[in-house]
Short mmCIF file of C-alpha atoms and ligand atoms in Angstrom, two decimals:
data_model
loop_
_atom_site.label_atom_id
_atom_site.label_comp_id
_atom_site.label_asym_id
_atom_site.label_seq_id
_atom_site.Cartn_x
_atom_site.Cartn_y
_atom_site.Cartn_z
CA MET A 1 75.91 8.12 62.84
CA SER A 2 76.79 8.13 59.12
CA GLN A 3 74.14 8.50 56.43
CA PRO A 4 73.03 5.31 54.63
CA LEU A 5 74.75 4.61 51.32
CA THR A 6 72.60 5.36 48.31
CA ALA A 7 72.28 2.72 45.59
CA ILE A 8 70.89 2.19 42.12
CA LEU A 9 69.54 -1.22 41.17
CA ILE A 10 70.04 -2.63 37.67
CA GLY A 11 67.71 -5.62 37.22
CA ALA A 12 64.84 -5.91 39.72
CA GLY A 13 64.13 -9.60 39.22
CA ASN A 14 64.40 -12.33 41.82
CA ARG A 15 67.83 -11.42 43.26
CA GLY A 16 67.44 -7.68 42.96
CA TYR A 17 64.04 -7.63 44.61
CA GLU A 18 64.27 -10.48 47.10
CA ALA A 19 67.91 -10.58 48.21
CA TYR A 20 69.18 -7.00 47.91
CA GLY A 21 65.91 -5.10 48.06
CA SER A 22 64.79 -6.88 51.20
CA TYR A 23 68.15 -6.23 52.91
CA ALA A 24 67.83 -2.49 52.25
CA LEU A 25 64.29 -2.48 53.62
CA ALA A 26 65.45 -4.25 56.77
CA HIS A 27 68.55 -2.01 57.19
CA PRO A 28 67.53 1.51 56.12
CA ASP A 29 70.40 2.94 58.19
CA GLU A 30 72.94 1.11 55.94
CA ILE A 31 71.74 1.30 52.35
CA CYS A 32 68.83 2.85 50.49
CA PHE A 33 67.79 2.42 46.84
CA THR A 34 67.15 5.70 45.03
CA ALA A 35 66.80 4.57 41.39
CA VAL A 36 65.90 1.41 39.49
CA ALA A 37 66.37 0.14 35.93
CA GLU A 38 64.13 -2.77 34.93
CA PRO A 39 62.39 -3.32 31.56
CA HIS A 40 59.66 -5.55 33.02
CA GLU A 41 56.96 -3.10 34.06
CA ALA A 42 55.44 -5.06 36.94
CA ARG A 43 58.85 -5.81 38.47
CA ARG A 44 59.96 -2.19 38.09
CA ALA A 45 56.76 -0.96 39.77
CA ARG A 46 56.99 -3.57 42.55
CA PHE A 47 60.55 -2.54 43.42
CA ALA A 48 59.95 1.20 43.08
CA GLU A 49 56.91 1.02 45.32
CA ALA A 50 58.66 -1.05 48.00
CA HIS A 51 61.55 1.45 48.12
CA THR A 52 59.51 4.63 47.55
CA ILE A 53 61.56 5.62 44.53
CA PRO A 54 60.16 8.74 42.81
CA SER A 55 58.93 8.23 39.24
CA GLU A 56 61.71 10.36 37.69
CA ARG A 57 64.13 7.70 38.95
CA HIS A 58 62.38 4.73 37.28
CA PHE A 59 64.17 3.56 34.13
CA ARG A 60 63.50 0.86 31.59
CA THR A 61 67.13 -0.06 30.94
CA TRP A 62 70.53 0.32 32.51
CA GLU A 63 71.59 2.52 29.59
CA ASP A 64 68.81 5.01 30.40
CA LEU A 65 69.75 5.08 34.07
CA LEU A 66 73.51 5.41 33.57
CA ALA A 67 72.95 8.15 30.99
CA CYS A 68 71.97 10.37 33.96
CA GLY A 69 75.54 10.22 35.26
CA LYS A 70 76.30 9.29 38.85
CA VAL A 71 73.15 9.64 40.94
CA ALA A 72 74.10 7.45 43.95
CA ASP A 73 77.13 6.05 45.80
CA THR A 74 76.80 2.48 44.59
CA ALA A 75 75.33 0.33 41.82
CA LEU A 76 73.97 -3.17 42.33
CA VAL A 77 73.86 -5.23 39.14
CA SER A 78 71.51 -8.21 39.25
CA THR A 79 70.62 -8.79 35.62
CA LEU A 80 70.98 -12.26 34.09
CA ASP A 81 74.50 -13.58 33.42
CA ARG A 82 74.80 -12.37 29.79
CA LEU A 83 74.00 -8.84 30.90
CA HIS A 84 76.62 -8.43 33.63
CA LEU A 85 79.60 -7.19 31.65
CA GLN A 86 78.30 -4.09 29.88
CA PRO A 87 76.34 -2.38 32.69
CA THR A 88 79.10 -3.12 35.20
CA ILE A 89 81.82 -1.63 33.02
CA ALA A 90 79.62 1.40 32.36
CA ALA A 91 78.83 1.81 36.08
CA LEU A 92 82.51 1.56 37.07
CA GLU A 93 83.42 4.11 34.39
CA ALA A 94 80.66 6.40 35.74
CA GLY A 95 82.30 6.29 39.18
CA TYR A 96 80.07 3.81 41.02
CA ASP A 97 81.29 1.21 43.47
CA VAL A 98 79.60 -1.95 42.22
CA LEU A 99 78.16 -5.11 43.72
CA LEU A 100 77.78 -7.55 40.82
CA GLU A 101 75.97 -10.86 40.79
CA LYS A 102 77.93 -13.97 39.96
CA PRO A 103 79.12 -15.07 37.47
CA MET A 104 81.12 -11.94 36.75
CA ALA A 105 80.67 -12.45 33.00
CA THR A 106 80.00 -15.33 30.66
CA THR A 107 83.39 -15.20 28.93
CA LEU A 108 86.91 -15.45 30.19
CA ALA A 109 87.90 -12.18 28.53
CA GLY A 110 84.84 -10.44 29.96
CA CYS A 111 85.77 -11.45 33.52
CA VAL A 112 89.33 -10.16 33.10
CA LYS A 113 88.04 -6.96 31.52
CA LEU A 114 85.91 -6.29 34.60
CA VAL A 115 88.88 -6.66 36.92
CA GLN A 116 91.03 -4.45 34.70
CA THR A 117 88.33 -1.76 34.62
CA ALA A 118 87.86 -1.80 38.40
CA GLU A 119 91.62 -1.54 38.94
CA ARG A 120 92.04 1.25 36.38
CA THR A 121 89.11 3.34 37.67
CA GLY A 122 89.99 2.66 41.32
CA ARG A 123 86.40 1.66 42.07
CA LEU A 124 85.36 -1.19 44.34
CA LEU A 125 83.98 -4.23 42.51
CA GLN A 126 82.60 -6.99 44.71
CA ILE A 127 81.13 -10.21 43.34
CA CYS A 128 78.18 -11.91 45.06
CA HIS A 129 80.08 -14.92 46.35
CA VAL A 130 77.57 -15.32 49.14
CA LEU A 131 79.12 -18.45 50.69
CA ARG A 132 82.09 -16.52 52.08
CA TYR A 133 79.65 -14.54 54.21
CA THR A 134 77.87 -17.51 55.79
CA PRO A 135 78.72 -18.57 59.35
CA PHE A 136 79.38 -22.11 58.07
CA PHE A 137 82.01 -21.27 55.44
CA ALA A 138 83.58 -18.54 57.59
CA THR A 139 84.05 -21.14 60.36
CA LEU A 140 85.45 -23.68 57.89
CA HIS A 141 87.90 -21.09 56.56
CA ASN A 142 89.09 -20.11 60.03
CA ILE A 143 89.69 -23.74 61.01
CA ILE A 144 91.76 -24.47 57.90
CA ARG A 145 93.74 -21.25 58.18
CA SER A 146 94.38 -21.86 61.91
CA GLY A 147 96.58 -24.84 61.03
CA ARG A 148 94.58 -27.26 63.20
CA LEU A 149 94.44 -29.79 60.38
CA GLY A 150 98.20 -29.49 59.76
CA LYS A 151 99.07 -29.43 56.07
CA VAL A 152 95.91 -30.24 54.09
CA ILE A 153 96.77 -33.17 51.81
CA THR A 154 93.55 -33.98 50.00
CA VAL A 155 90.00 -32.62 49.77
CA GLU A 156 86.63 -33.93 48.60
CA HIS A 157 84.00 -31.29 47.97
CA ARG A 158 80.46 -32.15 46.86
CA GLU A 159 77.69 -29.94 45.69
CA ASP A 160 74.41 -31.87 45.73
CA VAL A 161 71.79 -29.99 43.76
CA SER A 162 68.31 -31.35 44.48
CA TYR A 163 66.33 -32.98 41.65
CA TRP A 164 63.72 -30.20 41.79
CA HIS A 165 66.23 -27.31 41.88
CA MET A 166 68.03 -28.91 38.93
CA ALA A 167 64.74 -29.07 37.00
CA HIS A 168 63.73 -25.56 38.03
CA SER A 169 66.96 -23.72 37.16
CA TYR A 170 68.99 -25.96 34.86
CA VAL A 171 66.38 -27.85 32.80
CA ARG A 172 63.33 -25.58 32.57
CA GLY A 173 64.78 -22.35 33.92
CA ASN A 174 67.16 -19.53 33.10
CA TRP A 175 70.41 -21.49 33.35
CA ARG A 176 69.39 -24.46 31.18
CA ASN A 177 71.39 -23.51 28.14
CA SER A 178 75.10 -22.81 28.16
CA THR A 179 74.95 -20.64 25.05
CA ALA A 180 72.06 -18.52 26.32
CA GLU A 181 73.53 -18.06 29.83
CA SER A 182 76.42 -20.04 31.41
CA PRO A 183 77.71 -23.60 31.65
CA MET A 184 76.46 -25.14 34.92
CA ILE A 185 79.97 -25.48 36.37
CA LEU A 186 80.28 -21.68 36.14
CA ALA A 187 76.74 -20.82 37.23
CA LYS A 188 76.65 -23.18 40.21
CA CYS A 189 80.25 -23.88 41.18
CA CYS A 190 81.99 -20.51 40.88
CA HIS A 191 80.96 -20.31 44.57
CA ASP A 192 82.65 -23.63 45.33
CA PHE A 193 85.83 -22.76 43.45
CA ASP A 194 85.89 -19.47 45.35
CA ILE A 195 85.72 -21.33 48.68
CA LEU A 196 88.45 -23.77 47.62
CA PHE A 197 90.67 -20.89 46.47
CA TRP A 198 89.97 -18.93 49.69
CA ASN A 199 90.86 -21.92 51.88
CA LEU A 200 93.72 -23.49 49.95
CA GLY A 201 95.14 -21.08 47.36
CA PRO A 202 95.54 -21.26 43.60
CA CYS A 203 95.11 -24.27 41.35
CA ARG A 204 98.01 -25.57 39.23
CA ARG A 205 96.12 -27.88 36.85
CA LEU A 206 92.78 -29.59 36.47
CA SER A 207 90.74 -32.09 34.48
CA SER A 208 87.00 -32.70 34.30
CA PHE A 209 84.33 -35.17 33.17
CA GLY A 210 80.55 -34.97 32.98
CA SER A 211 77.59 -34.74 30.66
CA LEU A 212 73.87 -34.22 30.33
CA THR A 213 72.75 -37.78 30.88
CA HIS A 214 69.14 -37.76 31.99
CA TYR A 215 67.10 -34.72 30.94
CA ARG A 216 66.96 -35.57 27.25
CA ALA A 217 64.12 -36.33 24.82
CA GLU A 218 65.16 -39.99 24.38
CA ASN A 219 64.48 -40.57 28.10
CA ALA A 220 60.90 -39.23 27.97
CA PRO A 221 58.28 -41.77 29.15
CA ALA A 222 56.01 -43.08 26.38
CA GLY A 223 53.14 -40.72 25.68
CA ALA A 224 54.52 -37.80 27.71
CA PRO A 225 53.28 -34.52 26.17
CA GLN A 226 55.41 -31.39 25.78
CA ARG A 227 53.79 -29.81 28.87
CA CYS A 228 52.89 -31.43 32.20
CA THR A 229 49.48 -29.77 32.10
CA ASP A 230 48.52 -31.38 28.77
CA GLY A 231 47.29 -34.63 30.34
CA CYS A 232 50.56 -36.40 31.09
CA PRO A 233 49.94 -40.16 31.50
CA VAL A 234 52.83 -40.51 34.02
CA ALA A 235 51.98 -37.47 36.16
CA GLU A 236 51.54 -39.58 39.28
CA GLU A 237 54.93 -41.26 39.07
CA CYS A 238 57.05 -38.37 37.73
CA PRO A 239 59.08 -36.46 40.38
CA TRP A 240 59.18 -33.39 38.11
CA TYR A 241 55.42 -33.10 37.43
CA ALA A 242 55.20 -29.30 37.56
CA PRO A 243 51.78 -28.74 39.19
CA ARG A 244 52.69 -31.00 42.12
CA LEU A 245 56.17 -29.42 42.45
CA TYR A 246 55.08 -25.79 42.34
CA LEU A 247 51.68 -25.98 44.01
CA GLU A 248 52.40 -28.53 46.74
CA LEU A 249 55.90 -29.92 47.22
CA VAL A 250 58.15 -26.88 46.99
CA PRO A 251 56.01 -24.79 49.37
CA LEU A 252 56.02 -27.68 51.86
CA MET A 253 59.76 -28.23 51.52
CA HIS A 254 60.51 -24.58 52.12
CA THR A 255 58.38 -24.48 55.23
CA ALA A 256 59.83 -27.76 56.48
CA HIS A 257 63.38 -26.42 56.10
CA HIS A 258 63.16 -22.67 56.64
CA SER A 259 60.26 -21.80 58.93
CA SER A 260 61.25 -20.31 62.25
CA VAL A 261 58.01 -21.65 63.76
CA ALA A 262 58.66 -25.17 65.07
CA TRP A 263 55.10 -26.51 64.70
CA GLU A 264 54.91 -25.28 61.11
CA ARG A 265 58.16 -27.09 60.35
CA VAL A 266 56.89 -30.30 61.93
CA GLY A 267 53.55 -30.06 60.10
CA ALA A 268 55.21 -29.49 56.73
CA THR A 269 57.69 -32.34 57.30
CA LEU A 270 54.82 -34.67 58.18
CA ALA A 271 53.00 -33.66 55.03
CA LEU A 272 56.11 -34.32 52.93
CA ASP A 273 56.53 -37.79 54.42
CA HIS A 274 52.88 -38.75 53.90
CA PRO A 275 51.52 -36.56 51.10
CA ALA A 276 48.31 -38.54 50.38
CA LEU A 277 47.41 -38.75 54.07
CA ALA A 278 48.25 -35.08 54.58
CA LYS A 279 46.05 -34.01 51.69
CA ALA A 280 43.10 -35.95 53.10
CA ALA A 281 43.60 -34.66 56.65
CA GLN A 282 45.01 -31.22 55.86
CA HIS A 283 42.85 -29.40 58.38
CA LEU A 284 44.35 -31.47 61.19
CA ILE A 285 47.99 -30.93 60.19
CA PRO A 286 49.59 -27.97 61.94
CA GLY A 287 51.08 -25.49 59.50
CA TYR A 288 49.78 -27.23 56.36
CA ALA A 289 47.83 -24.20 55.09
CA THR A 290 50.66 -21.80 56.02
CA ALA A 291 53.13 -23.99 54.18
CA LEU A 292 51.06 -24.02 51.00
CA ASP A 293 50.91 -20.25 51.18
CA TYR A 294 54.71 -19.93 50.77
CA ARG A 295 55.32 -17.50 47.87
CA GLY A 296 59.10 -16.86 47.82
CA TRP A 297 61.75 -18.39 45.51
CA PRO A 298 61.27 -20.50 43.38
CA ILE A 299 57.51 -19.88 43.36
CA SER A 300 58.07 -16.16 42.72
CA THR A 301 60.09 -17.02 39.60
CA ILE A 302 57.28 -18.71 37.71
CA SER A 303 54.97 -15.65 37.83
CA GLU A 304 54.97 -12.26 39.58
CA ASP A 305 51.43 -12.99 40.68
CA THR A 306 52.03 -15.82 43.15
CA HIS A 307 48.37 -16.65 43.79
CA PRO A 308 47.84 -20.42 43.22
CA LYS A 309 45.49 -19.75 40.28
CA ALA A 310 48.07 -17.47 38.62
CA ARG A 311 50.73 -20.10 39.21
CA GLN A 312 48.54 -22.76 37.61
CA ARG A 313 48.07 -20.49 34.58
CA ALA A 314 51.83 -19.85 34.40
CA LEU A 315 52.46 -23.61 34.35
CA GLU A 316 49.97 -24.04 31.51
CA SER A 317 51.76 -21.54 29.27
CA GLY A 318 55.18 -20.62 30.71
CA GLN A 319 58.59 -22.26 30.69
CA TYR A 320 58.25 -23.91 34.12
CA GLY A 321 55.34 -26.14 33.01
CA ARG A 322 57.38 -27.86 30.30
CA CYS A 323 58.13 -31.59 30.44
CA VAL A 324 61.70 -31.94 31.75
CA TYR A 325 62.49 -34.24 28.81
CA TYR A 326 61.39 -31.70 26.20
CA CYS A 327 63.26 -28.51 27.11
CA ASP A 328 65.94 -26.70 25.12
CA ASN A 329 68.49 -27.51 27.82
CA ASP A 330 72.09 -28.50 27.18
CA VAL A 331 73.89 -27.99 30.51
CA VAL A 332 75.28 -31.06 32.27
CA ASP A 333 73.43 -32.85 35.05
CA HIS A 334 76.67 -34.16 36.57
CA GLN A 335 80.28 -33.05 36.45
CA VAL A 336 83.43 -33.91 38.38
CA VAL A 337 86.57 -31.78 38.50
CA ASN A 338 89.95 -33.04 39.68
CA MET A 339 92.48 -30.44 40.72
CA GLU A 340 96.10 -30.22 41.79
CA LEU A 341 96.76 -27.04 43.73
CA GLU A 342 99.98 -25.01 43.73
CA ASP A 343 100.93 -26.40 47.16
CA GLY A 344 100.40 -30.00 46.02
CA THR A 345 96.97 -30.55 47.63
CA SER A 346 94.69 -32.74 45.51
CA VAL A 347 90.98 -31.87 45.28
CA ALA A 348 88.06 -33.89 43.90
CA MET A 349 84.90 -31.89 43.32
CA VAL A 350 81.52 -33.38 42.42
CA MET A 351 78.52 -31.38 41.25
CA HIS A 352 75.26 -32.99 40.16
CA GLY A 353 71.51 -32.43 39.99
CA HIS A 354 70.03 -35.72 41.20
CA SER A 355 70.09 -35.32 44.94
CA HIS A 356 67.22 -35.95 47.36
CA ARG A 357 68.29 -32.83 49.23
CA GLU A 358 70.14 -29.63 48.53
CA GLY A 359 73.48 -28.96 50.15
CA ARG A 360 77.23 -29.20 50.22
CA THR A 361 79.46 -31.69 52.01
CA MET A 362 83.23 -31.73 52.29
CA ARG A 363 86.14 -33.65 53.70
CA TYR A 364 89.61 -32.20 54.33
CA ASP A 365 92.32 -34.67 55.31
CA GLY A 366 95.34 -32.98 56.86
CA THR A 367 98.54 -34.24 58.48
CA ARG A 368 97.14 -33.50 61.99
CA ALA A 369 93.39 -33.98 61.66
CA THR A 370 90.47 -34.83 59.39
CA LEU A 371 87.61 -32.40 58.92
CA LEU A 372 84.12 -33.52 57.87
CA GLY A 373 81.61 -30.83 57.00
CA GLN A 374 77.97 -30.81 55.98
CA CYS A 375 76.12 -27.69 55.03
CA TYR A 376 72.39 -28.20 54.52
CA VAL A 377 69.73 -25.56 55.04
CA ASN A 378 68.54 -27.08 58.29
CA ASN A 379 71.60 -29.03 59.36
CA GLN A 380 75.10 -27.58 59.45
CA GLU A 381 77.92 -29.31 61.22
CA ILE A 382 81.71 -29.52 61.18
CA GLN A 383 83.57 -32.37 62.84
CA ILE A 384 87.31 -32.28 63.53
CA HIS A 385 88.91 -35.67 64.22
CA ASP A 386 92.33 -35.11 65.82
CA HIS A 387 94.99 -37.67 64.84
CA LEU A 388 97.05 -37.39 68.04
CA THR A 389 94.34 -37.46 70.69
CA GLY A 390 91.55 -39.22 68.81
CA ARG A 391 89.24 -36.54 70.11
CA VAL A 392 86.34 -35.40 67.98
CA GLU A 393 85.15 -31.84 68.19
CA VAL A 394 81.72 -31.07 66.76
CA ILE A 395 81.05 -27.48 65.76
CA ARG A 396 77.63 -26.18 64.75
CA PRO A 397 78.18 -22.72 63.30
CA ALA A 398 75.61 -20.36 64.76
CA LEU A 399 73.16 -19.31 62.10
CA GLY A 400 71.70 -16.46 64.13
CA ALA A 401 68.86 -14.31 62.85
CA ALA A 402 70.51 -14.00 59.43
CA GLY A 403 70.26 -17.78 58.99
CA ALA A 404 66.61 -17.39 58.18
CA THR A 405 67.54 -15.33 55.11
CA GLY A 406 68.79 -16.56 51.73
CA HIS A 407 71.83 -18.80 51.31
CA GLY A 408 72.22 -19.61 55.01
CA GLY A 409 72.72 -15.97 55.94
CA GLY A 410 75.04 -15.33 52.98
CA ASP A 411 72.77 -12.82 51.24
CA ALA A 412 72.50 -10.62 54.32
CA GLY A 413 76.20 -11.08 55.17
CA LEU A 414 77.19 -10.13 51.64
CA MET A 415 75.16 -6.92 51.73
CA ALA A 416 76.52 -5.97 55.15
CA GLY A 417 80.04 -6.75 53.86
CA PHE A 418 79.53 -4.61 50.75
CA VAL A 419 78.37 -1.63 52.81
CA ARG A 420 81.41 -2.01 55.10
CA ALA A 421 83.78 -2.34 52.13
CA VAL A 422 82.42 0.79 50.40
CA ARG A 423 82.91 2.77 53.60
CA ASP A 424 86.36 1.29 54.20
CA PRO A 425 87.88 -0.75 51.30
CA ALA A 426 90.44 -2.23 53.73
CA GLN A 427 87.55 -4.19 55.26
CA ALA A 428 86.61 -5.92 52.00
CA LEU A 429 86.60 -9.69 52.49
CA THR A 430 87.75 -10.23 48.92
CA THR A 431 88.70 -8.40 45.73
CA ALA A 432 87.55 -8.60 42.12
CA ARG A 433 90.93 -10.15 41.22
CA GLN A 434 90.46 -12.88 43.83
CA SER A 435 86.94 -13.53 42.52
CA LEU A 436 88.39 -13.85 39.04
CA GLU A 437 90.38 -16.90 40.12
CA SER A 438 87.22 -18.97 40.81
CA HIS A 439 85.82 -18.01 37.42
CA LEU A 440 89.05 -19.00 35.67
CA MET A 441 88.85 -22.41 37.36
CA ALA A 442 85.24 -22.84 36.22
CA PHE A 443 85.98 -21.88 32.60
CA ALA A 444 89.05 -24.11 32.64
CA ALA A 445 86.99 -27.03 34.01
CA GLU A 446 84.45 -26.59 31.22
CA GLU A 447 87.20 -26.49 28.61
CA ALA A 448 88.80 -29.60 30.12
CA ARG A 449 85.44 -31.43 30.10
CA VAL A 450 84.53 -30.49 26.55
CA ASN A 451 87.99 -31.10 25.05
CA GLY A 452 89.05 -34.00 27.27
CA THR A 453 92.28 -32.20 28.25
CA ILE A 454 94.23 -31.23 31.35
CA VAL A 455 94.30 -27.45 31.72
CA HIS A 456 97.42 -25.82 33.17
CA MET A 457 96.25 -22.75 35.04
CA ASP A 458 99.37 -20.57 34.56
CA GLU A 459 99.04 -20.79 30.82
CA TYR A 460 95.27 -20.37 31.12
CA ARG A 461 95.61 -17.15 33.15
CA ARG A 462 97.97 -15.76 30.50
CA ARG A 463 95.48 -16.70 27.80
CA ALA A 464 92.66 -14.95 29.66
CA GLU A 465 94.64 -11.69 30.02
CA ALA A 466 95.61 -11.85 26.35
CA ALA A 467 91.98 -12.37 25.29
CA ALA A 468 90.89 -9.37 27.35
CA ASN A 469 93.71 -7.21 25.99
CA ALA A 470 92.88 -8.25 22.43
CA GLN A 471 89.44 -6.72 22.97
CA GLY A 472 91.14 -3.35 23.53
CA GLY A 473 88.81 -0.55 24.61
CA SER A 474 85.71 -2.46 23.57
CA SER A 475 83.57 -3.39 26.54
CA THR A 476 80.64 -4.61 24.55
CA GLY A 477 81.85 -7.79 22.91
CA GLN A 478 81.10 -11.32 24.13
CA PRO A 479 84.02 -13.24 22.62
N1 LIG B 501 74.74 -15.05 44.35
C1 LIG B 501 73.96 -16.09 44.23
O1 LIG B 501 74.05 -17.05 44.98
C2 LIG B 501 72.93 -16.11 43.15
C3 LIG B 501 71.77 -16.88 43.27
C4 LIG B 501 70.84 -16.86 42.22
C5 LIG B 501 71.09 -16.12 41.08
N2 LIG B 501 72.26 -15.40 40.99
C6 LIG B 501 72.55 -14.57 39.80
O2 LIG B 501 71.78 -13.38 39.89
C7 LIG B 501 71.51 -12.88 38.58
C8 LIG B 501 70.04 -12.53 38.47
O3 LIG B 501 69.27 -13.70 38.64
P1 LIG B 501 67.70 -13.60 38.90
O4 LIG B 501 67.23 -14.94 39.29
O5 LIG B 501 67.42 -12.46 39.77
O6 LIG B 501 67.20 -13.29 37.40
P2 LIG B 501 65.87 -12.53 36.98
O7 LIG B 501 65.61 -12.88 35.56
O8 LIG B 501 64.81 -12.80 38.00
O9 LIG B 501 66.27 -10.98 37.10
C9 LIG B 501 67.01 -10.29 36.12
C10 LIG B 501 66.27 -9.01 35.81
O10 LIG B 501 67.05 -8.19 34.93
C11 LIG B 501 66.12 -7.48 34.12
N3 LIG B 501 66.75 -6.89 32.94
C12 LIG B 501 66.84 -7.41 31.69
N4 LIG B 501 67.38 -6.51 30.84
C13 LIG B 501 67.66 -5.40 31.58
C14 LIG B 501 68.20 -4.12 31.25
N5 LIG B 501 68.58 -3.82 29.99
N6 LIG B 501 68.34 -3.20 32.23
C15 LIG B 501 67.93 -3.47 33.49
N7 LIG B 501 67.40 -4.69 33.86
C16 LIG B 501 67.26 -5.63 32.91
C17 LIG B 501 65.10 -8.56 33.78
O11 LIG B 501 63.89 -8.02 33.29
C18 LIG B 501 64.94 -9.26 35.10
O12 LIG B 501 63.87 -8.77 35.87
C19 LIG B 501 71.98 -13.96 37.61
O13 LIG B 501 73.18 -13.60 37.02
C20 LIG B 501 72.16 -15.18 38.49
O14 LIG B 501 73.15 -16.06 38.02
C21 LIG B 501 73.14 -15.38 41.99
#
C-alpha cells in the first residue's frame, strides 16, 4: 500500500479545520498534515494538536511556511478569498500540487494568472468545487451526458439561500462586502456556474439583474439598536435576532436535517415546529438537549469557544451579534442571470437569500425528456419525465456514509478526488482551466448587473487573458 500524501495547510479556519482537517483525521492512509500556517493562535494550536504537528512546523503566515521550501507533497489553501492568489502562486512555484478553496481569486486577472502559473510549472491545481463530487450532481451530470433528455433546450437553475445563512455569511459575516471579499454571485454561484459548464458547455453571452433590497438601514424597525443584545424592541418578531438564531434555532435545524439518529431528528423537528412548547417541555422532547449541544458550522464561526456562554459573549461584542439592518454589507440579496450557451441552450439562474430552506432546484427541458431535480440537505431527488412513453423515473442519489459530511458528501468526495488526482493526474475530475470558466461567468454576470449590459464571453475571455498578461511577472497585485 502506498504511503499517505503529506500536506501543508495554509489557513486553519473553518474550512481548513473542519472540512479538510477532519477528512485527513478520518483517512490517515490517504493524506496527513505535517505543517500549518495560521496567524490566529488558538486556531493554529487547535489544528496542530489535532494533527500532532511538531512545533517546528507551526507557522504564523504562509510566507513563513513557504520560506522553508517544499516540505510536503501538497498544499491546501483555505484562507479567505482575498488571500488565495498570492499563497497559491507561491506554493505552485515552490513545487506543490495545490488544492485551493473557491473562489480562485477575487479578480479576473488573478484567476487567469493562477491557471497560467499551474500550466507553466506543471503542477496540479484543483479548485474546491465541491458540488461535482456529490452523488446528486454526479448523477445529474451522468443523466445529461447520457443523452436521455435528447438535446437540452432550456434550463432553470435556482439557488435558494436560507434567510439565516444569508444573514450569517452575506450580511453579518465574511462575505458581506464585495470590496472586502467577493461579490455574492462569485462567492456563492461559482459552484453553480461550474455545474452548468460541466453539464452543458461554455456560455456565449449573458445578462444579469439584482440588488441589495432588504438588508439596509432604511428597512430597520423603529427603535432597533445596532446590536441585537442591546435590548432590541422587536426581538420577538425578528427572524434574524442573533441570540435565538445562534443559541436555539441553528443548532435545532442542524440536528433536524443532519443527525444520523432518527429520534434526534424527529425531536429537533418537533422543537422547530413548536418552539414555545418545546422550550417549556424540553425534558420530554427526544434529542432536544443533544440538538442544542450542536457546535459545528456556523456556530463554530462566531467563536472558537463554542460553549453557550462564550457564544453569548461573542454575540454581545462580535460581528455576528449586529442588527442585520446596520451592517457594512453591500452584496446583493437577489440576483438573476440569463445565459445563452454556445450550443444555443438558454439558461435562467436565480440566486437569493430569502428562502425558508437551503438548497438548489433545477429543471432541464430536452427534446426527449424533462428533468426535475431538487437538492436539499435531507431530501434529494431527480425525476425524469419521458416524452415518448410518459413514464416517470424517480432517482434518489445514494448519499452513503459521506452524505453525513459537509456539502452533501462533497467535502469528503473532493478530498478523495484530490488525493487520487495527485497520485494520477489523469484521474482528475476537472482542471484549473475548466474551473476558470465558472469564475469568468460569475465576474461577467457581476459586470452585466452593475453596468446593465450583455457580456459576450469570447471577448470577455480575451480581456481576462490580456489583464493577466498585463500584470507580467507580478503575482501580488489585485487589479
Ligand atoms: N468550497 C466551499 O463550498 C466553501 C464553503 C465555505 C467557504 N469556502 C471558502 O473557503 C475559504 C475559507 O473560508 P473559512 O470560512 O474557512 O474562513 P476562515 O476565516 O474561517 O478561515 C481563514 C483562515 O485563514 C487565516 N489566515 C489569515 N491570514 C493568513 C496568513 N497570512 N497565512 C495563513 N493563514 C491566514 C485566518 O486567520 C483564518 O483562520 C474562503 O475563501 C471561502 O470562500 C468554500
